[in-house]
Short mmCIF file of C-alpha atoms and ligand atoms in Angstrom, two decimals:
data_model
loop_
_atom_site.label_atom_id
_atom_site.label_comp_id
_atom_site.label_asym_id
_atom_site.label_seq_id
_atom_site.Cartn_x
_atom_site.Cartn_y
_atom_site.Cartn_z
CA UNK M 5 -16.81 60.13 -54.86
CA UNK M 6 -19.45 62.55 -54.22
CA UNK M 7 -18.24 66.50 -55.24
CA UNK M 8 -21.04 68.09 -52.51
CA UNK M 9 -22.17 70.14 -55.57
CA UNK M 10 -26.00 69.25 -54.39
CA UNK M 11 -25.06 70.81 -51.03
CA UNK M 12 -22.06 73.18 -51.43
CA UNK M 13 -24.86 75.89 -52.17
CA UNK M 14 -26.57 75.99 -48.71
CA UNK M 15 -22.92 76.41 -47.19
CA UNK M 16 -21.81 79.61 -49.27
CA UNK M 17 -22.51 81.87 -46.51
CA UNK M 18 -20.58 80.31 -44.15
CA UNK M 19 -17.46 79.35 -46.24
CA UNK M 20 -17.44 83.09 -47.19
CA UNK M 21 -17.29 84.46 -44.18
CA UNK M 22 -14.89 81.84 -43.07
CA UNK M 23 -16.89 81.56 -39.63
CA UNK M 24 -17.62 77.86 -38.46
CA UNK M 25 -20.31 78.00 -35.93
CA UNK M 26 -19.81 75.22 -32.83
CA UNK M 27 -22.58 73.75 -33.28
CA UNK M 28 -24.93 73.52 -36.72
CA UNK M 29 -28.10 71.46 -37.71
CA UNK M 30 -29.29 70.49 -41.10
CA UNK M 31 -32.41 69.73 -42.06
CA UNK M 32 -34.43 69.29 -45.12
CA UNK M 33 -33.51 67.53 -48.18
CA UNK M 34 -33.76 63.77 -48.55
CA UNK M 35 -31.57 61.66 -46.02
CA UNK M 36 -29.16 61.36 -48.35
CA UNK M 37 -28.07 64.95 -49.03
CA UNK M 38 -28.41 65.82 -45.14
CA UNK M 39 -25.78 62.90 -44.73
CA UNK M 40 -23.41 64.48 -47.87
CA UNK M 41 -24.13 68.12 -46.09
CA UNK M 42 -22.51 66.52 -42.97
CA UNK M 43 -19.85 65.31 -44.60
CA UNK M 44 -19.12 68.31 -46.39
CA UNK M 45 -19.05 70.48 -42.96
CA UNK M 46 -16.78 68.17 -41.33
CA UNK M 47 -14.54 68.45 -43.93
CA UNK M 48 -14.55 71.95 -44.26
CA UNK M 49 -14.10 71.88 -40.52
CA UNK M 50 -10.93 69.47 -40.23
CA UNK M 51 -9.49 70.66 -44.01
CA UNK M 52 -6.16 71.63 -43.14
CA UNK M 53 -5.51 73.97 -46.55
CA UNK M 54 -6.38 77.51 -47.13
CA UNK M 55 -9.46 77.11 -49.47
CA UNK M 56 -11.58 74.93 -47.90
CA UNK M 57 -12.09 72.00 -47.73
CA UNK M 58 -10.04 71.42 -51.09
CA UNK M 59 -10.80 67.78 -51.08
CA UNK M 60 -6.76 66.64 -51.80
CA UNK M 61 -5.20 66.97 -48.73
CA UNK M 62 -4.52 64.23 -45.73
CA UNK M 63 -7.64 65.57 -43.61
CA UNK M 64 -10.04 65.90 -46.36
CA UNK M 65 -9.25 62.44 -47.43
CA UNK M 66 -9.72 61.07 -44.12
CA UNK M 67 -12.37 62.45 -43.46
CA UNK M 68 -14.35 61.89 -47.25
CA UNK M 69 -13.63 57.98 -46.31
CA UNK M 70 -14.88 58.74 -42.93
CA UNK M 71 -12.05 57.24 -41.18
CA UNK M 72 -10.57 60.75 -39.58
CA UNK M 73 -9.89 60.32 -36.25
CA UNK M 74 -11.47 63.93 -34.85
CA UNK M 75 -14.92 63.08 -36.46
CA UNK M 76 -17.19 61.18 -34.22
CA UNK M 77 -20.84 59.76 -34.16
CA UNK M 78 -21.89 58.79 -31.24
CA UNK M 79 -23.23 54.74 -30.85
CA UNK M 80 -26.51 54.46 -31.66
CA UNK M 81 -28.10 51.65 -29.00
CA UNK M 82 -31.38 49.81 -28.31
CA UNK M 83 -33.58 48.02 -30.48
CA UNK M 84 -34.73 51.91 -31.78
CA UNK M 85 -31.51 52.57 -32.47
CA UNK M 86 -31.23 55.43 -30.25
CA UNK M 87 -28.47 57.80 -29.11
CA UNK M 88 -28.58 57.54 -25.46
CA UNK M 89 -28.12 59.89 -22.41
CA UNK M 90 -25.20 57.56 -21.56
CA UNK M 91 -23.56 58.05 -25.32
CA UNK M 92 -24.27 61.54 -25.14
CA UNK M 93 -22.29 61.80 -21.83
CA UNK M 94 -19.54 60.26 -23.23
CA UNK M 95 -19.83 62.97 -26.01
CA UNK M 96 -19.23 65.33 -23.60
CA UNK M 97 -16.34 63.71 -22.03
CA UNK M 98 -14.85 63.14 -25.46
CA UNK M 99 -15.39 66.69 -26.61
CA UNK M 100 -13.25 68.02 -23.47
CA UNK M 101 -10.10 66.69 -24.84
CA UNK M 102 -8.46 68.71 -27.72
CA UNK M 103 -8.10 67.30 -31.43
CA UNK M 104 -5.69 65.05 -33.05
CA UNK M 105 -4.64 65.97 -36.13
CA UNK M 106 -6.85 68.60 -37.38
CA UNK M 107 -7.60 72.03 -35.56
CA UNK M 108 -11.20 71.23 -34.99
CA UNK M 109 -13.35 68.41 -33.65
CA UNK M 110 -16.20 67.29 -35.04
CA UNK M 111 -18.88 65.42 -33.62
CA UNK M 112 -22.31 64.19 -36.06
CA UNK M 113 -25.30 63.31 -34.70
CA UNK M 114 -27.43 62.20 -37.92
CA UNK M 115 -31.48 61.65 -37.78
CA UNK M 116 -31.49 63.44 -34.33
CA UNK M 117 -35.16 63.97 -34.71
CA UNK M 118 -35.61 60.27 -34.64
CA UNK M 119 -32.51 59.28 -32.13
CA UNK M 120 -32.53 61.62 -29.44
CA UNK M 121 -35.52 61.39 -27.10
CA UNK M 122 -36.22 64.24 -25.30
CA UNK M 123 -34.17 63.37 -22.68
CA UNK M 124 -30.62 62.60 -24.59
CA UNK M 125 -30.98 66.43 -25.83
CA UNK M 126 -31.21 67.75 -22.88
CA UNK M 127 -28.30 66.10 -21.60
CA UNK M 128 -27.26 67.19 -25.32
CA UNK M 129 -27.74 70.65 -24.44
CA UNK M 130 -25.43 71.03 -21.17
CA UNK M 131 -22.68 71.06 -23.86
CA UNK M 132 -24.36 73.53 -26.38
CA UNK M 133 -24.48 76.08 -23.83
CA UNK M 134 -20.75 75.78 -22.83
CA UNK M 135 -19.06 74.29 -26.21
CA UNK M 136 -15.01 73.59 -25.98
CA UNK M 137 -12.60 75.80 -27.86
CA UNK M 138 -12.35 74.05 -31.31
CA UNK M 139 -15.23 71.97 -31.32
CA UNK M 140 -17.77 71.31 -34.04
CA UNK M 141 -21.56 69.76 -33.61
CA UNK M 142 -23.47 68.37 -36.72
CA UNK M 143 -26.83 67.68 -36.16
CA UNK M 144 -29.01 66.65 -38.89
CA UNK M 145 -32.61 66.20 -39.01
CA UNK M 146 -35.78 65.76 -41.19
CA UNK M 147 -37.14 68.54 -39.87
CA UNK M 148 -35.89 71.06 -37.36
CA UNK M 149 -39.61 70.83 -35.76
CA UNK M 150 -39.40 67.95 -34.16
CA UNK M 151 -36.22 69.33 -32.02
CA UNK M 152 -36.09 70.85 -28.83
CA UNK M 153 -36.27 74.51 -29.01
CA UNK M 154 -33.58 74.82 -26.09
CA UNK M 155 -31.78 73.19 -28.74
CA UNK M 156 -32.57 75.67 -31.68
CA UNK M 157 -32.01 78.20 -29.94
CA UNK M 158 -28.32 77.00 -29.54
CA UNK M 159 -27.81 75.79 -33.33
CA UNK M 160 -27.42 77.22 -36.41
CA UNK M 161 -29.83 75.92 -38.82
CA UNK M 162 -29.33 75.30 -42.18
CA UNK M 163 -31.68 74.18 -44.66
CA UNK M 164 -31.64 71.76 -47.45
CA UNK M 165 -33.60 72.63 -50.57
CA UNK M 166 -36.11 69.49 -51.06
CA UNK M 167 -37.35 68.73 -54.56
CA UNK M 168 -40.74 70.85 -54.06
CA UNK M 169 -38.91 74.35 -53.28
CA UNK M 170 -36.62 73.83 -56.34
CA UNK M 171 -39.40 73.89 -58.64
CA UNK M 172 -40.48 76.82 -56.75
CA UNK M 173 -37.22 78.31 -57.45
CA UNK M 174 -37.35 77.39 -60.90
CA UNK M 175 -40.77 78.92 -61.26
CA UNK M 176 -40.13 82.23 -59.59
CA UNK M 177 -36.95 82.62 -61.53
CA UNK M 178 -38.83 81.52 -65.23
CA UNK M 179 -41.27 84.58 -64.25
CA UNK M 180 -38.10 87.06 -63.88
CA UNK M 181 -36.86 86.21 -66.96
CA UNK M 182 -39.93 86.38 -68.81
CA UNK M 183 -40.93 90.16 -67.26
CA UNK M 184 -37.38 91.24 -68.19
CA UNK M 185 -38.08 90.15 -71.56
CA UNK M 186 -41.06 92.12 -71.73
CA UNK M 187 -39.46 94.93 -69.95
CA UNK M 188 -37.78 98.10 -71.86
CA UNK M 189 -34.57 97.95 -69.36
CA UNK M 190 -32.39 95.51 -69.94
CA UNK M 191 -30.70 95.53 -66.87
CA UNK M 192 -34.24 93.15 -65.31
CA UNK M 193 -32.79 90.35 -67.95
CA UNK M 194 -29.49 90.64 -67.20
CA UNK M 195 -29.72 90.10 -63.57
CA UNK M 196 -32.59 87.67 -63.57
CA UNK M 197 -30.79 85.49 -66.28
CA UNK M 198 -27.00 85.93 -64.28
CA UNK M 199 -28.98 83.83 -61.53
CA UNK M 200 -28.83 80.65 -64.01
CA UNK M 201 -25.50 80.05 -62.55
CA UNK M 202 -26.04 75.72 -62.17
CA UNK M 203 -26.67 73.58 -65.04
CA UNK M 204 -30.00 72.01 -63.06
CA UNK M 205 -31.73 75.37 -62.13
CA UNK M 206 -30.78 76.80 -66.04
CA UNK M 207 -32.25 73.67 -67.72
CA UNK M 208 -35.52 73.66 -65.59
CA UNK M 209 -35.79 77.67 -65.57
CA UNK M 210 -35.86 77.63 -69.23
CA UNK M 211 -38.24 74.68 -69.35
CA UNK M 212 -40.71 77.39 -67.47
CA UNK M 213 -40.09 80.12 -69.61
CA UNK M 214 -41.00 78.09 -72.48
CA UNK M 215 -44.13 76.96 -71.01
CA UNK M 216 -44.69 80.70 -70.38
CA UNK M 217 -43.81 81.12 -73.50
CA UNK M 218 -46.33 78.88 -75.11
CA UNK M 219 -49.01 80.04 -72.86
CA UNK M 220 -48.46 83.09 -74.88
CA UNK M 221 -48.48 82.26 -78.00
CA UNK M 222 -51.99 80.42 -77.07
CA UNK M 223 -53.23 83.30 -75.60
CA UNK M 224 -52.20 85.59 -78.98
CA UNK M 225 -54.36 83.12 -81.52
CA UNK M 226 -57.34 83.36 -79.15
CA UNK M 227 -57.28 81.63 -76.65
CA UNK M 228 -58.00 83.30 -73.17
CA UNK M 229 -55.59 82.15 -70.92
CA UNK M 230 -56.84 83.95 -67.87
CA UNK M 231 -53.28 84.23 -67.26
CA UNK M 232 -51.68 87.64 -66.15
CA UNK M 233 -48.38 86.58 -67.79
CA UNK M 234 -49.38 84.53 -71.30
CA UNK M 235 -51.55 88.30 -71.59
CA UNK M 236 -48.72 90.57 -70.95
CA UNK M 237 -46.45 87.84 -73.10
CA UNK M 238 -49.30 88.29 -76.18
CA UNK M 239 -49.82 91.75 -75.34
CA UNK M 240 -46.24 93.04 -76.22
CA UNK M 241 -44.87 90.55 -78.76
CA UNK M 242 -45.82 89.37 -82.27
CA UNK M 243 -46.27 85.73 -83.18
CA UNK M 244 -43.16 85.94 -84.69
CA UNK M 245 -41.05 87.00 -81.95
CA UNK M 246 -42.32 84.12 -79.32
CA UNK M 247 -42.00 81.02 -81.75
CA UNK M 248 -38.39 82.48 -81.83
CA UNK M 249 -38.36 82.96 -78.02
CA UNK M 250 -39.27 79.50 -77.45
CA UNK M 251 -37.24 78.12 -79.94
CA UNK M 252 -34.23 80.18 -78.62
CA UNK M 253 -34.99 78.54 -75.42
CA UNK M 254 -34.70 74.87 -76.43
CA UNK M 255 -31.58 75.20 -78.49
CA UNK M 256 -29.92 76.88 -74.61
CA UNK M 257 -31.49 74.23 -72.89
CA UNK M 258 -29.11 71.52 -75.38
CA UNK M 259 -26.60 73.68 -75.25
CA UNK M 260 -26.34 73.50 -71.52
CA UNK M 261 -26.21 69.65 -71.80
CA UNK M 262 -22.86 70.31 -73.23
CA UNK M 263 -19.81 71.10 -71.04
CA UNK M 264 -19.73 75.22 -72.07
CA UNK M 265 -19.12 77.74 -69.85
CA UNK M 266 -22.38 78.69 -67.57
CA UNK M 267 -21.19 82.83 -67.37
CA UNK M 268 -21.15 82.89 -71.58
CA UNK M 269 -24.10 80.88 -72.02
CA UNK M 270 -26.02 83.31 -69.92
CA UNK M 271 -24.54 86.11 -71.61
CA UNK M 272 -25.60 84.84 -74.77
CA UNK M 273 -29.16 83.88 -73.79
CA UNK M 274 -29.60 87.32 -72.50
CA UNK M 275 -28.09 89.05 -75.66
CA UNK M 276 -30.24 86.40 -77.95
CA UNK M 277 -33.67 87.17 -75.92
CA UNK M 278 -33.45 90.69 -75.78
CA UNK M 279 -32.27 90.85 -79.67
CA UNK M 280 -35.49 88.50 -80.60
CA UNK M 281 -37.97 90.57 -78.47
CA UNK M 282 -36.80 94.01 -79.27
CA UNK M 283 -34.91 94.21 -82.60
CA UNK M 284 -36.73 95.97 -85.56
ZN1 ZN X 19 -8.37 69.76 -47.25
#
C-alpha cells in the first residue's frame, strides 16, 4: 500500500494549519499521483485520530481500500465517460445529508477537465457557492486551465510537482549549495543543504553539484566554460579541493542509498564541504 510520500509534500500547508478547505482541486503530476493526492485528502478528511490521517485506524482503512461509505465519485456515463448534469444533481442531493461514520464527507471528481463539460460544472458550481457544513470536494485535473474559472475561483488549487519542475528544483537547489560553498558564511550552506530533507531531491541535488563541480574543475585546466558558476567554482578553489568536493559528493550520494538518518547526513555533508573548501 501506497505511503502518499510522493504527495504528502504538496499537502504540508494544509495539514499544518489543520484547515480543510470544502472544496480543493489538484492538478499536475501524472494521473497517477493526482489519484494518490485524492486519496490522501480524503483520508485526511474522514481520519478519525488526532494526527492525521494516521493510516491505522477504522476510517483510514476504509477509506485507503476505498470502500468508506462518506467518500463518493459520482457515475461516470456515456460512451465519453462523462459525469453528467444529472450525476452532478444527485451530488448535490447526496451532499445535503450529513455523514456516516466520519465527521466529513467527501465527494471526488477525478479527470474533471476531461468529464465535466461545461455544462455539468456549472450545475457543479450551484454547490461550490453554498457548500454543506462538513463537506469535502476533490477535484482533480491535468491542468487547472481547462476548468471553468467560476470554478477556480471557488477551489483551492493545489499543484502536483511533474517530473520537469523537479529537476528544476534539483537544479536551483545544486546552485545554492555550490554558492554557499564558495561563500565565506557558512550559514548560505547550512540552510541551502538543510533543504535536502527527501532521499530523491538529496540524491539528484548532489548529482548537480557534481556536474557543477566538474564544470569547474574543466574550467581550472583551461578550458573556458563560459559558465558564470564553473568560473567562480575555478576562481576560488584549487584543483585539489574540487576533486575532493566531487568525490565527497558521490560517497553522500551512496550513503543516502542506505537507510541513515536524512538530518545527520546533511549535517555531515555540510561540515565535510565546508572543511574541504576552506580548511588550511
Ligand atoms: Zn486515521
Amino acid at each position: 500500500m501506497n505511503d502518499f510520500s510522493d504527495v504528502k509534500d504538496t499537502f504540508s500547508d494544509l495539514v499544518s494549519n489543520r484547515r480543510m478547505p470544502h472544496a480543493v482541486l489538484i492538478e499536475g503530476g501524472t494521473q497517477e499521483k493526482r489519484q494518490n493526492a485524492a486519496k490522501f485528502l480524503a483520508m485526511y478528511a474522514v481520519c478519525s485520530s488526532d494526527t492525521r490521517p494516521c493510516g491505522v485506524c477504522k476510517n483510514c482503512i476504509k477509506a485507503k481500500n476505498m470502500g468508506h461509505s462518506d467518500i463518493y465519485t459520482p457515475k461516470l456515463s456515456g460512451k465519453t465517460n462523462i459525469i453528467s448534469v444529472e450525476a452532478v444533481r444527485e451530488l448535490i442531493k447526496d451532499a445535503s445529508i450529513i455523514p456516516n461514520d466520519a465527521d466529513t464527507k467527501v465527494f471526488i471528481l477525478y479527470d474533471t477537465d476531461k468529464c465535466m463539460p461545461e455544462i455539468s460544472q456549472n450545475a457543479f458550481l450551484k454547490i461550490l457557492e453554498e457548500p454543506p457544513q462538513s463537506t469535502l470536494f476533490i477535484l482533480t485535473a491535468e491542468s487547472k486551465k481547462k476548468m471553468l474559472s467560476t470554478i477556480l475561483s471557488r477551489v483551492q488549487v493545489f499543484t502536483l510537482k511533474n517530473e520537469k519542475a523537479f529537476d528544476e528544483q534539483a537544479s536551483t537547489l545544486a546552485l545554492e549549495i555550490v554558492e554557499g560553498i564558495l561563500s565565506l558564511n557558512e550559514h548560505k550552506l547550512l540552510l541551502a543543504t538543510a533543504k535536502l530533507n527527501n532521499r530523491v531531491v538529496f540524491k539528484d541535488t548532489l548529482n548537480v553539484v557534481s556536474e557543477y563541480l566538474r564544470q569547474g574543475l574543466s574550467q581550472s585546466v583551461g578550458n573556458n566554460l563560459q559558465s558564470d558558476t564553473a568560473k567562480a567554482i575555478a576562481k576560488k578553489l584549487t584543483r585539489q579541493r574540487i576533486i575532493g568536493l566531487i568525490e565527497l559528493s558521490s560517497k553522500a550520494i551512496i550513503r543516502a542509498d542506505r537507510n541513515v538518518n536524512m538530518a545527520l547526513l546533511t549535517t555531515w555533508l555540510c561540515g565535510e564541504y565546508r572543511r574541504i573548501s576552506w580548511q588550511r
